[in-house]
Tab-separated table of C-alpha atoms in Angstrom:
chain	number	residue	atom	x	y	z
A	1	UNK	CA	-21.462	10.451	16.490
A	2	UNK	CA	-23.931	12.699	14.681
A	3	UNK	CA	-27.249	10.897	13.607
A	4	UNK	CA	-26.852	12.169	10.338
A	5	UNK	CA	-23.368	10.090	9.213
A	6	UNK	CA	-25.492	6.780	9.295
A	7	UNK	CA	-28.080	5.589	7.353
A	8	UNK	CA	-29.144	1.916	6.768
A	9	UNK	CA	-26.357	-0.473	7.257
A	10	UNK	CA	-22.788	0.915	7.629
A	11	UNK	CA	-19.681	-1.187	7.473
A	12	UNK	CA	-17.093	0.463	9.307
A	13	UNK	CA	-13.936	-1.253	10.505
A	14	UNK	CA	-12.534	-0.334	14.221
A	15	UNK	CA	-8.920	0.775	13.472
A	16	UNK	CA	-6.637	2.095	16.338
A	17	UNK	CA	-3.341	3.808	15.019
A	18	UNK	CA	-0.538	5.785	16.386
A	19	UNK	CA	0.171	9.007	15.593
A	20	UNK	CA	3.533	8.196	14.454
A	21	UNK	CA	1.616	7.166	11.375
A	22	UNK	CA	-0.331	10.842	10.816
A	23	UNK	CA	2.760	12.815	11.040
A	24	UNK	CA	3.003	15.735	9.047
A	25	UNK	CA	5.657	16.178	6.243
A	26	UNK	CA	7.913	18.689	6.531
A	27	UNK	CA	7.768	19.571	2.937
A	28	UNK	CA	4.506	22.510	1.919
A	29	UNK	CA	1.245	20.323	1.160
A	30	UNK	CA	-1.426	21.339	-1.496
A	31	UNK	CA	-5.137	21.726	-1.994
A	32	UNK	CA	-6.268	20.269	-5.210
A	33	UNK	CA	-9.402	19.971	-6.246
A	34	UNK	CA	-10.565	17.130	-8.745
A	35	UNK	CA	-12.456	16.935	-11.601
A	36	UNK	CA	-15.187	13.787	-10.745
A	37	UNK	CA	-19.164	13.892	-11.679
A	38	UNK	CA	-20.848	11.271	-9.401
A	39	UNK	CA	-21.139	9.181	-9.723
A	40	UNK	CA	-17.695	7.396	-8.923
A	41	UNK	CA	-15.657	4.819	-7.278
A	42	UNK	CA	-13.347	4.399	-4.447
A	43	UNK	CA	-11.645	1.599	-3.370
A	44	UNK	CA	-9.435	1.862	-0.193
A	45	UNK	CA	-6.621	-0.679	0.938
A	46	UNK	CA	-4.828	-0.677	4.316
A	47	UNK	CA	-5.455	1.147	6.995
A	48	UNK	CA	-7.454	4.113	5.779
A	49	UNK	CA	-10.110	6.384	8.311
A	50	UNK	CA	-12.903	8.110	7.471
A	51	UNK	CA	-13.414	11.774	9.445
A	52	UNK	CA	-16.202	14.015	9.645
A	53	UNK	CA	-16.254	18.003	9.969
A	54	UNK	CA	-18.637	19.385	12.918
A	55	UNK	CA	-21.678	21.291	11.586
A	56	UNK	CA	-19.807	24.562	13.672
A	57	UNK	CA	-17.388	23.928	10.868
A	58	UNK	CA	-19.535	24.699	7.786
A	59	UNK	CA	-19.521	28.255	7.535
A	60	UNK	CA	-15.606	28.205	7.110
A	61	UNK	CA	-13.492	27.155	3.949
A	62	UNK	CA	-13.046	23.821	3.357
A	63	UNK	CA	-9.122	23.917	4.020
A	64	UNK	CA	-9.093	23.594	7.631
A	65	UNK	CA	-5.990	21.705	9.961
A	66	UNK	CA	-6.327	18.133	10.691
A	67	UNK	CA	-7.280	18.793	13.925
A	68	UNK	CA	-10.856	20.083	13.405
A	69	UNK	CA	-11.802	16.963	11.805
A	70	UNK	CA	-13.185	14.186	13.788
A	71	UNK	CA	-12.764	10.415	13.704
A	72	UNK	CA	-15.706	8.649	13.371
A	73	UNK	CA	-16.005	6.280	16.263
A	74	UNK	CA	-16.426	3.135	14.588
A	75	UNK	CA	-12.661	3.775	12.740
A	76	UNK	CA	-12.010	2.942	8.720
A	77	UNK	CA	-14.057	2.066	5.941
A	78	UNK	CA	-13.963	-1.368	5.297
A	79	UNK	CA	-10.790	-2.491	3.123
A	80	UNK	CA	-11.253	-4.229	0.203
A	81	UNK	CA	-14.706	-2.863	-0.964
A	82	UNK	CA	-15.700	-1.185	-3.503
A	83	UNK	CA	-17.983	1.935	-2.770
A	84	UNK	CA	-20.123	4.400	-5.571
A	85	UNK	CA	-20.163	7.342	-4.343
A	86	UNK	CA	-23.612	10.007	-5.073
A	87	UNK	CA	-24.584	12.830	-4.039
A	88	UNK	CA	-28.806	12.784	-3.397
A	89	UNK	CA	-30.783	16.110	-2.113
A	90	UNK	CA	-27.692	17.497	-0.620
A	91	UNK	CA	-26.403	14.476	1.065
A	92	UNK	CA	-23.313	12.467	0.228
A	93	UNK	CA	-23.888	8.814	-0.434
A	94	UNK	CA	-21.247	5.318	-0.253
A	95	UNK	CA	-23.119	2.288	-1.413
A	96	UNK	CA	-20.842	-1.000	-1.330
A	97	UNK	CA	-21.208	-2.363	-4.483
A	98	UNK	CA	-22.727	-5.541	-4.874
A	99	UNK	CA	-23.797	-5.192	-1.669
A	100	UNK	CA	-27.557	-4.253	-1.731
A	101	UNK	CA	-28.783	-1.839	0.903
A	102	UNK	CA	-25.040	-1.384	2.738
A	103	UNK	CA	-24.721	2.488	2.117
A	104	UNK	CA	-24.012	5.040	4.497
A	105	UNK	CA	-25.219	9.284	4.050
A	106	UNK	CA	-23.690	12.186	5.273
A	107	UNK	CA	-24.581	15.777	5.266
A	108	UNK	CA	-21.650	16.755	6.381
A	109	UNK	CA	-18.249	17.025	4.808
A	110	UNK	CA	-15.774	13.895	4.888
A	111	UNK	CA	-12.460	13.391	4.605
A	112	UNK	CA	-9.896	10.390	4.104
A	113	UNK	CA	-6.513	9.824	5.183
A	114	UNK	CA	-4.672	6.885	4.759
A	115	UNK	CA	-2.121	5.620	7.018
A	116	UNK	CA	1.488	4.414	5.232
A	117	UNK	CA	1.190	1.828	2.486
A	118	UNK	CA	-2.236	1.957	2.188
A	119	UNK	CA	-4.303	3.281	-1.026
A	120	UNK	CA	-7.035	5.742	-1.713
A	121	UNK	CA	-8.190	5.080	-5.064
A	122	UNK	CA	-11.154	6.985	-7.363
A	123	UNK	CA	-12.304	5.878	-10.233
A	124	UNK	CA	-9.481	3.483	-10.713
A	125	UNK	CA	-6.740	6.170	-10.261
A	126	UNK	CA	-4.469	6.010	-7.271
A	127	UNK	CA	-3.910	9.212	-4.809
A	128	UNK	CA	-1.976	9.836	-1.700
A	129	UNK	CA	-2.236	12.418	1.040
A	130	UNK	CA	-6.189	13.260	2.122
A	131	UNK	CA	-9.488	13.373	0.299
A	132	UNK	CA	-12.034	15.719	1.056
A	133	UNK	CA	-15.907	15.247	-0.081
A	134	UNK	CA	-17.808	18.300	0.479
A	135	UNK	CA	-21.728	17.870	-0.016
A	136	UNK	CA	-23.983	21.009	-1.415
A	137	UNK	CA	-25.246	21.841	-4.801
A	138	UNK	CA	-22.481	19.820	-6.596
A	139	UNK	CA	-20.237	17.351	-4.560
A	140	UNK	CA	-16.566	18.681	-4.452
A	141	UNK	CA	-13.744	16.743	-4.065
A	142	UNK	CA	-10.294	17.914	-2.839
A	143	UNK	CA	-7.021	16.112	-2.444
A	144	UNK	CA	-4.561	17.392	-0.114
A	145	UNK	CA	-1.465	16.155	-0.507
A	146	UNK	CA	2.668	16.856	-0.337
A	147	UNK	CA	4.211	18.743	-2.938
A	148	UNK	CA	6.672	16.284	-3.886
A	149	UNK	CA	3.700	13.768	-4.778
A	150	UNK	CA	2.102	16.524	-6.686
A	151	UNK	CA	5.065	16.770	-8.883
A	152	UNK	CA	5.193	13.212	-9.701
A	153	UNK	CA	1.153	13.044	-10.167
A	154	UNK	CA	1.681	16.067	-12.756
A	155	UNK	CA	4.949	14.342	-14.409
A	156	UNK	CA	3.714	11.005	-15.062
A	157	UNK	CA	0.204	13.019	-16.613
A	158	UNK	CA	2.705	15.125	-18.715
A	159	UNK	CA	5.317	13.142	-20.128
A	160	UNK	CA	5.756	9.234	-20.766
A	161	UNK	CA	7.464	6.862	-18.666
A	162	UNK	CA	10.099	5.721	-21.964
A	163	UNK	CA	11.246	9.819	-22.314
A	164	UNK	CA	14.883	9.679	-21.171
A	165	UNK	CA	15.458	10.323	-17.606
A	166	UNK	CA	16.932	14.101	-17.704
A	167	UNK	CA	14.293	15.185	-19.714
A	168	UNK	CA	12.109	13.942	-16.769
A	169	UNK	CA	14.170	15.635	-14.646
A	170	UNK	CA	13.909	18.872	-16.549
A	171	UNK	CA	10.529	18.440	-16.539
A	172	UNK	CA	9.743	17.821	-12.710
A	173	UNK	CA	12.010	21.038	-12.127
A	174	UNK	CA	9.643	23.004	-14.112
A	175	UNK	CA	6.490	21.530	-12.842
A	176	UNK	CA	7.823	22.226	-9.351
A	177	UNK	CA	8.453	25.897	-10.246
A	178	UNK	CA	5.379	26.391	-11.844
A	179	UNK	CA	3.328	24.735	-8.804
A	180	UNK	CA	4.735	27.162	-6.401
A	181	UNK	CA	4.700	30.116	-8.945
A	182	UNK	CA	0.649	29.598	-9.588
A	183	UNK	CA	-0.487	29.153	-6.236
A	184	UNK	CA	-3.192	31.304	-5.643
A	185	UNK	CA	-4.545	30.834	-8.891
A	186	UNK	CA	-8.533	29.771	-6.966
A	187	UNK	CA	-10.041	31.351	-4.372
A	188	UNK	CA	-10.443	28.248	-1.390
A	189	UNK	CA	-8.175	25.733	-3.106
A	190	UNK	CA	-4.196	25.971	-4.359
A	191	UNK	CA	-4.832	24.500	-7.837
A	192	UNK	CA	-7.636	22.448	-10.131
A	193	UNK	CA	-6.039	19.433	-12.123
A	194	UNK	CA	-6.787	20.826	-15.346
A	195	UNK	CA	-4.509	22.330	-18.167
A	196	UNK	CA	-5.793	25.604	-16.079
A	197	UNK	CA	-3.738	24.799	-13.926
A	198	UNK	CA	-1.260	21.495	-14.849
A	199	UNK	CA	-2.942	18.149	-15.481
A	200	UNK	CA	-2.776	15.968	-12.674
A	201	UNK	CA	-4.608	12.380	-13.072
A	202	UNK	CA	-3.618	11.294	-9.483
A	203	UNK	CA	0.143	9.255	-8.723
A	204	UNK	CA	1.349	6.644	-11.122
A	205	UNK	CA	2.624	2.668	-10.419
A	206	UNK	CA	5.925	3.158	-12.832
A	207	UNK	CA	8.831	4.012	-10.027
A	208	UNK	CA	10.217	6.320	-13.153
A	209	UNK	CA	8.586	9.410	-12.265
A	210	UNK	CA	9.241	9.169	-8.769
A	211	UNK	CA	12.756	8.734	-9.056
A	212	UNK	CA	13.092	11.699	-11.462
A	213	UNK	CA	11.434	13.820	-9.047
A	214	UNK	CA	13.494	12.729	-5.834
A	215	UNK	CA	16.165	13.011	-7.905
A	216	UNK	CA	15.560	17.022	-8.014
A	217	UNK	CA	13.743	17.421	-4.624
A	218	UNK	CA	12.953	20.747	-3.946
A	219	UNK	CA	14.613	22.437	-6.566
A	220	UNK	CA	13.153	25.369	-8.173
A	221	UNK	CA	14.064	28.137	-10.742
A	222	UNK	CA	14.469	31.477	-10.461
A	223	UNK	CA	15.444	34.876	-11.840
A	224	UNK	CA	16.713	38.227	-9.833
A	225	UNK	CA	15.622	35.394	-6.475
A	226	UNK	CA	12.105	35.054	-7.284
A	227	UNK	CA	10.682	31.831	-9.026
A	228	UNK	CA	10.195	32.261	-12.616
A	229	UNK	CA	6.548	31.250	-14.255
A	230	UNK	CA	8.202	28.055	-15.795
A	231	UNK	CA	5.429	27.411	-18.645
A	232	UNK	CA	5.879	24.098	-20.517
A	233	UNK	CA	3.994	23.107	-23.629
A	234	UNK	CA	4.541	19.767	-26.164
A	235	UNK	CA	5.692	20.554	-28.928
A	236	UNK	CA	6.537	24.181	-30.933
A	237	UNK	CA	7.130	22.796	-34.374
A	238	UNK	CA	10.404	24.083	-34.411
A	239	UNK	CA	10.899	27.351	-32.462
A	240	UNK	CA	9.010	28.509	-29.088
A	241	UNK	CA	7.369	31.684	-28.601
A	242	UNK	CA	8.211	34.609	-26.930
A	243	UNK	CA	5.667	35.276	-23.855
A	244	UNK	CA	4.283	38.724	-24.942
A	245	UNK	CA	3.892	37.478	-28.597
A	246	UNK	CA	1.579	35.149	-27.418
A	247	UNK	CA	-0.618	36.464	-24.670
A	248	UNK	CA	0.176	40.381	-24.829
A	249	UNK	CA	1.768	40.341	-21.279
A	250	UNK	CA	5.299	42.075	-20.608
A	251	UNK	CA	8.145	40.574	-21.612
A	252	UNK	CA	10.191	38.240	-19.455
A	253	UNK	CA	13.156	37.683	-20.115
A	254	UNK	CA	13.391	33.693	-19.696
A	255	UNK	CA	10.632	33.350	-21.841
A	256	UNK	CA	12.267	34.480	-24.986
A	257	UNK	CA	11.960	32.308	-28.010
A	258	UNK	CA	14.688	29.990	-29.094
A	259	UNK	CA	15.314	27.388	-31.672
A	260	UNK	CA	13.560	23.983	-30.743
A	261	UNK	CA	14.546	20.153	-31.327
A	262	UNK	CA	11.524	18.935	-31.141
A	263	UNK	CA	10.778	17.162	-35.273
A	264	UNK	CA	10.950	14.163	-34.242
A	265	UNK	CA	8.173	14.175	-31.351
A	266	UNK	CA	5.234	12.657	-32.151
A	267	UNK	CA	3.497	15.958	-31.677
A	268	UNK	CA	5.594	18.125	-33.717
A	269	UNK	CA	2.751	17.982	-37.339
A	270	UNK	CA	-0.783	18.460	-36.654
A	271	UNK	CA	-2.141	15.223	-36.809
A	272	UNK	CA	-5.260	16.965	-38.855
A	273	UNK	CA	-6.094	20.759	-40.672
A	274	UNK	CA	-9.180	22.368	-39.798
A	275	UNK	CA	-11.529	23.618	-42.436
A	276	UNK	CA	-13.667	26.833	-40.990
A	277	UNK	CA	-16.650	28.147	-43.609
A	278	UNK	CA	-17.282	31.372	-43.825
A	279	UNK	CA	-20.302	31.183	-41.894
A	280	UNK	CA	-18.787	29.561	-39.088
A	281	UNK	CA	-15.685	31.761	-38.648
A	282	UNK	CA	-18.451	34.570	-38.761
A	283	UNK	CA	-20.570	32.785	-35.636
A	284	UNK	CA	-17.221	31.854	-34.219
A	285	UNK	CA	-15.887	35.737	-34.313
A	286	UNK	CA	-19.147	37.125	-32.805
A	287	UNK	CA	-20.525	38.466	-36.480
A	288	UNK	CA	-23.714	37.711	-38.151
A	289	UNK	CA	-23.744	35.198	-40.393
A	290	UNK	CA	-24.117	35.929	-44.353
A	291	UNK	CA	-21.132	38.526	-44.946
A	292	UNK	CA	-17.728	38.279	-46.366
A	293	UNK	CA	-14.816	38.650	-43.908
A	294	UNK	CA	-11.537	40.766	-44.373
A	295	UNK	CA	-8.395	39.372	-42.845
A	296	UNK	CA	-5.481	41.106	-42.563
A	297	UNK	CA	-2.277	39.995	-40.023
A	298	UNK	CA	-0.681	41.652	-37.692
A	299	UNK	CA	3.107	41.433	-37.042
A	300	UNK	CA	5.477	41.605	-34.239
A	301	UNK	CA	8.214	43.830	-34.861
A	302	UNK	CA	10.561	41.220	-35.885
A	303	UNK	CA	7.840	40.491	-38.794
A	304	UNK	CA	6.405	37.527	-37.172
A	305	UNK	CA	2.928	36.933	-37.507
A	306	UNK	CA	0.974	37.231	-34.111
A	307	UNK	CA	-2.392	37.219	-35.228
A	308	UNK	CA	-5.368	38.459	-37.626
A	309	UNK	CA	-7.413	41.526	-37.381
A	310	UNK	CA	-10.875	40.369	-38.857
A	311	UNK	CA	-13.352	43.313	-40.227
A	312	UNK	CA	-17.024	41.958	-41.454
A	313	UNK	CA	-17.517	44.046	-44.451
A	314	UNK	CA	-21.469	44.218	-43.899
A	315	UNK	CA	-21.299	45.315	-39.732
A	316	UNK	CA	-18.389	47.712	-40.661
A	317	UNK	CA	-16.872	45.841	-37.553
A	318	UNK	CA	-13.025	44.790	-36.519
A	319	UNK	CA	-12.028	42.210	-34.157
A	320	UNK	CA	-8.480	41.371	-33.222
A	321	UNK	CA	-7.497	38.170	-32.366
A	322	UNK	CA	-4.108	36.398	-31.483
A	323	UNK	CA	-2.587	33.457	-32.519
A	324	UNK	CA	-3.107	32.021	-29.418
A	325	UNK	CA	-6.730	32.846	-29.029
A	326	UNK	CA	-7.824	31.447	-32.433
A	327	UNK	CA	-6.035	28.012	-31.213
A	328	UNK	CA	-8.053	28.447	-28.386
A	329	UNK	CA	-11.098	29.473	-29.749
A	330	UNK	CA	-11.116	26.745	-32.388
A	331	UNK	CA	-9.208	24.011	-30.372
A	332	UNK	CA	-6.356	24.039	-33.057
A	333	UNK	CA	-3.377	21.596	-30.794
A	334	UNK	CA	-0.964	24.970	-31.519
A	335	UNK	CA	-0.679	28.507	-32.271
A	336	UNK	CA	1.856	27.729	-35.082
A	337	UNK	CA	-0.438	27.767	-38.357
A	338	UNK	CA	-0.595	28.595	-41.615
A	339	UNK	CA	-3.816	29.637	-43.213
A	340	UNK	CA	-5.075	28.824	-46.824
A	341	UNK	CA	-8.304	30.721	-48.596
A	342	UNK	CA	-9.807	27.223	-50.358
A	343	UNK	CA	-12.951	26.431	-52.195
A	344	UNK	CA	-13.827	23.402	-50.522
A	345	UNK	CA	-15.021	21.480	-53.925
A	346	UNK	CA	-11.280	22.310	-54.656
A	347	UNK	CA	-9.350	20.449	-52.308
A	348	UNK	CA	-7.629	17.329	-53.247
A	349	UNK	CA	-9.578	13.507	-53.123
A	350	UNK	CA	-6.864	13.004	-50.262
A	351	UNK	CA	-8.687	15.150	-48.212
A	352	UNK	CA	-11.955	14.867	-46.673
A	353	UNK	CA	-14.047	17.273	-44.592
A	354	UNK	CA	-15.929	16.696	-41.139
A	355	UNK	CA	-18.515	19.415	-40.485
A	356	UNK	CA	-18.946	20.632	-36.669
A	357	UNK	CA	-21.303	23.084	-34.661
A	358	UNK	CA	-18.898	26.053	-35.652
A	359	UNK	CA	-15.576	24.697	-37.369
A	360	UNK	CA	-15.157	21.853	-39.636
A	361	UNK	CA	-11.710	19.471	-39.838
A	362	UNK	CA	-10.161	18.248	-43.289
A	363	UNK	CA	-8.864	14.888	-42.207
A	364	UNK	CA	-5.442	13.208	-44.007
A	365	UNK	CA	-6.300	9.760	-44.792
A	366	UNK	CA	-2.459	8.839	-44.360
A	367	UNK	CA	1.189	9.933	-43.043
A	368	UNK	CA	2.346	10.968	-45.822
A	369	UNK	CA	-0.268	13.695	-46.730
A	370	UNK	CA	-0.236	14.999	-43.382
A	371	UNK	CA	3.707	15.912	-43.915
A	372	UNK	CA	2.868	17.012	-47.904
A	373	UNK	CA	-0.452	19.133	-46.567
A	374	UNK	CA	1.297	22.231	-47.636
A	375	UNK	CA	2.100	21.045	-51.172
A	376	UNK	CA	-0.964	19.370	-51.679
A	377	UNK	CA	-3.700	21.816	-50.832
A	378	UNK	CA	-1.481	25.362	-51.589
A	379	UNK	CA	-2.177	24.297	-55.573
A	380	UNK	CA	-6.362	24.695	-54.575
A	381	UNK	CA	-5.730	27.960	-52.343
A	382	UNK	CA	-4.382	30.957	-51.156
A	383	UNK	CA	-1.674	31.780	-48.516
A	384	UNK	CA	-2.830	34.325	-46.591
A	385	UNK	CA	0.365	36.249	-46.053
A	386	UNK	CA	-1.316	39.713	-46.292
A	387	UNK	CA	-4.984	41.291	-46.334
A	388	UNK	CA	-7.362	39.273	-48.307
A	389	UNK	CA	-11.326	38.635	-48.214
A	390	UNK	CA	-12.986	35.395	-47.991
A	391	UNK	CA	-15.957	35.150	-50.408
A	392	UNK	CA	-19.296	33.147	-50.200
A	393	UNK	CA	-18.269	29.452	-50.905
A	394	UNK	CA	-15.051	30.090	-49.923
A	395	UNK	CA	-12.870	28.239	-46.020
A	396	UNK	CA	-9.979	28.685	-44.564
A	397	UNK	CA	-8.020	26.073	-44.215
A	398	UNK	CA	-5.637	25.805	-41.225
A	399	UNK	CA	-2.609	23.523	-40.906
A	400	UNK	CA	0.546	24.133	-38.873
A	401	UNK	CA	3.067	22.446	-36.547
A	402	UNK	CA	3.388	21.596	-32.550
A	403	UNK	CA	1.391	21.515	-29.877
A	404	UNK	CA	0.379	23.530	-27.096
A	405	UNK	CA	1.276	27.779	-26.201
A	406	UNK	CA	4.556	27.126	-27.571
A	407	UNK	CA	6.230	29.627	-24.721
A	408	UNK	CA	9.105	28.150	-22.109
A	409	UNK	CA	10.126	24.291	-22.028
A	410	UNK	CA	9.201	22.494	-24.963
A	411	UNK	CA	8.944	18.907	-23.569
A	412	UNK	CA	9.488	16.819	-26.983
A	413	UNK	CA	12.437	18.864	-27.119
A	414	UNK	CA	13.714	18.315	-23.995
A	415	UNK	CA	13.316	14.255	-25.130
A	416	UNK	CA	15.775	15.511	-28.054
A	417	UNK	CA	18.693	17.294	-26.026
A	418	UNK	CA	18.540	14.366	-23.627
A	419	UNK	CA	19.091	11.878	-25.797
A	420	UNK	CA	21.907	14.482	-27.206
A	421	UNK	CA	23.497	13.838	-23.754
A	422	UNK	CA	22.369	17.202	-22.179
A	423	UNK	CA	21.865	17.149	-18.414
A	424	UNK	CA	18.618	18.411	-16.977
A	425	UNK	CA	20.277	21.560	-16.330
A	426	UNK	CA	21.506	22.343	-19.629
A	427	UNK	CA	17.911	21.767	-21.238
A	428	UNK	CA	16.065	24.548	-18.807
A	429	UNK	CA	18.927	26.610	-19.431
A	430	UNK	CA	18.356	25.955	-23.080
A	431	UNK	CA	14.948	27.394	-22.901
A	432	UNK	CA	14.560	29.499	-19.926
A	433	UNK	CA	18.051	31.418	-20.519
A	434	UNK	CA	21.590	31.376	-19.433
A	435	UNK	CA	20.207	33.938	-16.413
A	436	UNK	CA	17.878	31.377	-14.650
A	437	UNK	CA	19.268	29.984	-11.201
A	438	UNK	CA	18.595	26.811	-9.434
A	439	UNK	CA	17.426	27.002	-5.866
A	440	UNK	CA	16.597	24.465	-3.293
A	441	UNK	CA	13.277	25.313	-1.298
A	442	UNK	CA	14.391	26.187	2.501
A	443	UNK	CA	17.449	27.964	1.112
């Protein structure tokens, strides 16, 4: 065993399994890569072995077979305890906590695996299939794991265990789709487990989300045989998007907007609006501070709004941005907002404001003037529903509806048609078309 693995004292655990209990699932397996800082926990249970990668190995990716990893002689890490891991000057550290001065150090990458019924746990969160530690200038962490327990990692992040169970269905369908769809969105790993990619906090205890996955296993949409790009989002406050509306791509047809069912989701008001001065929509735009701003919208050619086109009156400058990138850029929950011109000594005692680095939030000090925001505050401003041009002292005020892109599956809607009696299958035809067609993966 290389010299390097073991530093101080090392509790290992000798553990002799069959291979019965490695075998390989039939179904495809992912590479995720997780989001920890060190440092973190782990906490195994069962039978779980720790492998190392030969130093031959470190010039090539990290995704490599099973077979080119090496058991470390002495077997498992020791069930039951608690380790922190680090990384120091390079090296990947496990201290047992509580346990002063039991720690082992490795320069070289490690991986997990954990025979059946046993758990691999970080920072509290439970995770099947292999973990991967890979030491350098940041420690990287990767779980490989089955597809199927992706799904269900993803659904139980996504939705909540008391949504009806064919909107969970619906819902693992799409997240299956849109797995397979994105892969070979990174470079050395399928996916991250960020909204980049679909949040994925690791498997959950509640048998729910398991059984609404295996009770769609495998199946995937598609369109004209290939799998569609099955976006989901929360909530659109009433109607979803269509695709090219919202990120200037080409149209696709089962991404078309339809009507939504989604008012009585907890997402479907913004739960605050956002106040933006002057000077910070200037800083936040890319202009120089001290100017006043012309905004004018631009429409789609069904007359709905897709964004603003912005000209500083001072730089003789125009910037164009889309709905979807002022959410973005301001961290608005949705694309579906209104906009108000306000003087901020103006606005109503029901409504106070919360400065930031470059935007500012007006916060509702109850339910009921977050649904009366538009009443209340259109008395102290100005729609913007054409060109107009904010003056010193003057904010605009945003406040709108939903949450999320608002293009494909809305999944507070899906909540309503289920408990409207719609099957799974009628609520993705519902928003991904009458066209779409289910397919089983091996087909």
């Amino acid at each position: 065993m290389p010299r390097e693995l073991l530093a101080t004292t090392v509790l290992l655990l000798v553990l002799i399994l069959g291979l019965a209990e490695w075998a390989v699932a039939a179904e495809p397996e992912l590479e995720v890569k997780l989001t920890f800082a060190p440092p973190f926990s782990l906490a195994c249970s069962g039978n779980v072995q720790l492998f190392f990668l030969p130093e031959s190995k470190l010039a090539q990716k990290p995704y490599l077979p099973p077979e080119a990893w090496l058991l470390l002689e002495e077997g498992a890490l020791l069930q039951g305890t608690t380790w922190e891991i680090s990384l120091e000057q390079g090296e990947i550290v496990f201290r047992a906590a509580g346990r002063e001065g039991e720690a082992f150090r490795s320069k070289l990458p490690l991986l997990l695996r954990g025979a059946k019924g046993s758990e691999i746990k970080l920072n509290g969160r439970l995770y099947s299939g292999t973990i991967q530690f890979w030491p350098g200038e940041q420690l990287s962490v990767f779980n490989r794991l089955g597809l199927e327990d992706y799904v269900a990692g993803v659904l139980s992040s996504e939705a909540y265990a008391s949504w009806p169970l064919e909107a969970l269905k619906a819902n693992a369908v799409a997240i299956r789709t849109y797995t397979l769809y994105s892969l070979g969105k990174h470079e050395i790993f399928d996916l991250c487990d960020q909204v980049h990619c679909q949040v994925y906090r690791g498997l959950h205890h509640l048998p729910v989300f398991k059984e609404a996955v295996a009770a769609t296993q495998g199946q995937v949409l598609t369109w004209n045989g290939k799998l569609i790009e099955a976006v989901y989002h929360s909530s659109s406050g009433g109607r979803t998007r269509n695709n090219d509306e919202v990120w200037a791509s080409p149209p696709l047809p089962y991404l078309r907007a339809v009507e939504d069912f989604d008012q009585a989701g907890r997402n479907y008001y913004w739960p605050q609006a956002y106040l933006v001065s002057l000077d910070e929509l200037a800083r936040a735009l890319g202009f120089s501070a001290g100017q006043r701003i012309e905004l004018s919208p631009f429409l789609s050619p069904a007359g709905d709004r897709l964004g603003f086109v912005f000209f500083a009156t001072k730089q003789q400058e125009k910037k164009r941005f889309r709905n979807e990138e002022l959410r973005r850029l301001f961290s608005f929950p949705s694309a579906n907002f209104r906009v108000l011109v306000v003087k901020e000594q103006a606005l109503p005692a029901g409504i106070s404001t919360r400065r930031g680095v470059n935007q500012g939030a007006a916060v509702l000090n109850n339910q009921e003037n977050r649904l009366q925001l538009a009443r209340t505050v259109q008395g102290v401003g100005r729609l913007v529903t054409g060109t107009v041009t904010l003056e010193p002292g003057e904010s605009l005020l945003f406040f709108g509806n939903g949450s999320g892109h608002g293009v494909g599956l809305s999944q507070w809607g899906a909540v309503a048609l289920a408990e409207r009696d719609y099957s799974y299958q009628e609520i993705l035809r519902h928003y991904y078309g009458d066209e779409v067609r289910f397919a089983s993966l091996g087909e």
